[in-house]
Amino acid sequence: MKGIVFTTFLELVEEKWGLDMVDSIIDESELESGGAYTAVGTYDHQEAVALVTALSTKTGIEVSGLLIAFGEHLFGVLIAGHPEFAVGVEHPLDFLEGVERYIHVEVKKLYPDAELPKFECDRKTDDHLVMYYSSGRHLEDLCEGLIKGSLTYFKREATIEREALDDGREKFSIQL
Ligand code: HEM
């Protein structure tokens, strides 16, 4: 997993709970990297799981809630780094359909070692999109947060329904 995910996560933890919490979850997680991340490096995604689990234990907040909140924040950081991906896009569901078709394709060119999920999109109506997420990393909660972050970015409200399918995919139904 790319270092930007780790650095953004630890910055958010510092902002919300302070540097002592950052030190304490790094200690707790017994990380191979030692917790020294650079934005351009690549690290084992299990380290992220360990850090979030440690934060959950310390704060008493469920892992899923932490990942959703982190995803919302992460979207703001990603789009700030690549504002060009939203240029000319007016509709949040057009933007979300573009994640698989365009954004992650470009991300892969920029960072060939990025590990990206797969999305299949089914645009039901102008205001209703169904996205099927699949990834060996099973970051469904992070994905929900990223979807929410993009809706906030476009200043639109939506109902998001989720369903875990038997084949391992997660179905996200997004209705504006
Ligand atoms: C400006 C827009 C975006 C950029 C630049 C971007 C870029 C990235 C990058 C750099 C990663 C990390 C890859 C790695 O760690 O190796 C990532 C992962 C991911 N992205 Fe995006 N992304 C964007 C928008 C979105 C949106 C809107 C969604 C949700 C629909 C999304 C879903 C995900 C998920 C779930 C992952 C985690 C990896 C996995 O599940 O296997 N991304 N993205």
XYZ file of C-alpha atoms and ligand atoms in Angstrom:
219
model
C 0.000 0.000 0.000
C 1.292 3.427 -0.914
C 2.935 5.519 1.789
C 0.533 8.413 1.223
C -2.206 6.287 2.789
C -0.056 5.753 5.916
C 1.214 9.328 6.234
C -2.325 10.692 5.816
C -3.644 8.249 8.416
C -0.967 9.100 10.996
C -1.440 12.852 10.400
C -5.163 12.445 11.028
C -4.511 10.438 14.216
C -2.125 13.160 15.412
C -4.659 15.886 14.649
C -7.484 14.104 16.489
C -5.696 12.383 19.392
C -2.175 13.839 19.526
C 1.357 12.615 18.940
C 1.333 10.311 21.979
C -1.437 8.284 20.354
C 0.593 8.049 17.131
C 3.635 6.767 19.075
C 1.531 4.390 21.093
C -0.235 2.703 18.129
C 3.092 2.408 16.262
C 4.659 0.715 19.336
C 1.667 -1.551 19.767
C 1.620 -2.672 16.127
C 5.183 -4.062 15.969
C 5.639 -2.904 12.381
C 8.291 -4.175 10.030
C 8.772 -0.621 8.720
C 9.070 0.723 12.271
C 6.371 3.251 11.383
C 8.694 5.503 9.366
C 6.671 6.065 6.191
C 7.358 8.277 3.200
C 4.541 9.298 0.846
C 6.251 7.690 -2.177
C 7.223 4.395 -0.493
C 5.200 1.178 -0.577
C 4.430 -0.868 2.536
C 2.619 -4.028 3.530
C -1.092 -3.227 3.807
C -1.215 -5.453 6.917
C 0.644 -2.623 8.679
C -2.351 -0.375 8.026
C -4.672 -3.037 9.415
C -2.470 -3.321 12.544
C -2.426 0.460 13.078
C -6.182 0.835 12.681
C -6.793 -2.142 14.988
C -4.505 -0.622 17.634
C -6.293 2.732 17.322
C -9.624 0.978 17.705
C -8.469 -0.762 20.891
C -7.120 2.498 22.366
C -10.117 4.662 21.479
C -12.911 2.104 21.819
C -14.161 3.143 18.351
C -15.003 0.285 15.977
C -12.525 -0.428 13.158
C -15.254 0.025 10.526
C -16.151 3.501 11.806
C -12.490 4.517 11.867
C -11.955 3.309 8.282
C -15.035 5.096 6.958
C -14.004 8.358 8.627
C -10.434 7.924 7.383
C -11.648 7.259 3.818
C -13.651 10.496 3.826
C -10.577 12.417 4.914
C -8.275 10.539 2.519
C -10.423 11.501 -0.456
C -9.796 15.184 0.310
C -6.039 14.553 0.372
C -6.070 12.511 -2.869
C -8.106 15.049 -4.819
C -5.985 17.914 -3.484
C -2.952 16.091 -4.887
C -4.662 15.454 -8.223
C -7.289 18.178 -8.824
C -7.081 17.461 -12.574
C -9.170 14.303 -12.072
C -12.246 16.385 -11.246
C -11.742 19.094 -13.852
C -14.789 19.342 -16.104
C -16.720 16.724 -14.130
C -20.039 18.155 -12.925
C -21.846 15.101 -11.678
C -20.578 13.063 -8.695
C -21.804 9.792 -10.225
C -19.932 10.536 -13.479
C -16.890 11.092 -11.275
C -17.373 7.790 -9.422
C -17.828 5.900 -12.701
C -14.534 7.430 -13.775
C -12.571 5.941 -10.864
C -12.147 2.573 -12.611
C -12.195 3.831 -16.189
C -9.840 6.740 -15.793
C -8.578 7.799 -12.351
C -7.088 4.524 -11.141
C -5.734 3.880 -14.664
C -3.804 7.149 -14.414
C -2.813 6.379 -10.802
C -1.317 3.066 -11.981
C 0.751 4.916 -14.610
C 2.034 7.359 -12.005
C 2.635 4.706 -9.319
C 3.145 1.325 -11.016
C 3.327 -0.483 -7.665
C -0.067 0.860 -6.472
C -2.458 -1.912 -5.464
C -5.863 -0.851 -6.664
C -9.298 -2.411 -6.338
C -11.582 -3.312 -9.239
C -14.962 -1.650 -9.782
C -17.800 -2.689 -12.077
C -20.340 0.062 -12.549
C -24.020 -0.136 -13.429
C -25.575 3.285 -13.936
C -29.258 2.717 -13.255
C -30.398 6.322 -13.774
C -28.795 9.741 -13.835
C -28.959 9.828 -10.039
C -28.470 6.164 -9.197
C -25.203 4.251 -9.559
C -24.422 0.704 -8.472
C -20.716 -0.046 -7.985
C -19.343 -3.536 -7.366
C -16.068 -3.375 -5.465
C -13.566 -6.205 -5.384
C -10.129 -6.298 -3.830
C -8.024 -8.937 -2.149
C -7.399 -6.338 0.554
C -11.119 -6.087 1.423
C -11.120 -2.415 2.254
C -14.890 -2.071 1.874
C -15.154 0.401 4.757
C -12.381 2.569 3.359
C -14.214 2.457 0.036
C -17.440 3.685 1.658
C -15.478 6.564 3.153
C -13.913 7.465 -0.211
C -17.351 7.447 -1.850
C -18.700 9.682 0.930
C -15.687 11.980 0.600
C -16.323 12.405 -3.117
C -20.001 13.240 -2.514
C -18.962 15.863 0.043
C -16.490 17.245 -2.495
C -19.327 17.658 -5.029
C -21.568 19.034 -2.240
C -24.218 16.359 -2.839
C -26.119 14.161 -0.421
C -26.840 10.529 -1.168
C -28.130 7.331 0.345
C -25.497 4.599 0.218
C -26.596 0.998 0.656
C -24.094 -1.815 0.986
C -24.357 -5.535 0.496
C -21.664 -8.216 0.749
C -22.144 -10.641 -2.145
C -21.357 -14.363 -1.953
C -18.612 -14.021 -4.571
C -16.624 -11.669 -2.297
C -17.628 -8.460 -4.034
C -19.292 -5.591 -2.173
C -22.255 -3.927 -3.817
C -22.571 -0.177 -3.234
C -25.840 1.377 -4.318
C -25.555 5.161 -4.422
C -28.785 7.110 -4.837
C -28.619 10.903 -4.936
C -8.697 11.812 -6.867
C -9.245 10.630 -6.777
C -8.486 9.365 -6.417
C -7.148 9.104 -6.467
C -6.009 10.025 -6.892
C -6.973 7.742 -5.987
C -5.759 7.112 -5.807
C -5.558 5.985 -5.064
C -4.287 5.529 -4.537
C -2.931 6.235 -4.744
C -4.514 4.404 -3.819
C -3.486 3.604 -3.024
C -2.998 2.414 -3.769
C -2.004 1.660 -2.898
O -2.005 1.857 -1.705
O -1.172 0.896 -3.429
C -5.946 4.137 -3.903
C -6.560 3.070 -3.317
C -7.905 2.893 -3.280
N -8.854 3.624 -3.964
Fe -8.528 5.296 -5.038
N -8.193 7.202 -5.694
C -9.135 8.161 -5.934
C -10.489 8.055 -5.756
C -11.124 6.932 -5.272
C -12.554 6.826 -5.053
C -13.584 7.938 -5.262
C -12.783 5.564 -4.591
C -14.100 4.936 -4.233
C -15.038 4.755 -5.122
C -11.503 4.884 -4.513
C -11.302 3.603 -4.050
C -10.091 3.123 -3.611
C -9.927 2.012 -2.674
C -11.053 1.247 -2.016
C -8.549 1.859 -2.478
C -7.833 0.871 -1.540
C -7.173 -0.277 -2.240
C -8.063 -1.505 -2.327
O -9.250 -1.462 -1.940
O -7.568 -2.560 -2.792
N -10.522 5.743 -4.955
N -6.550 5.107 -4.680
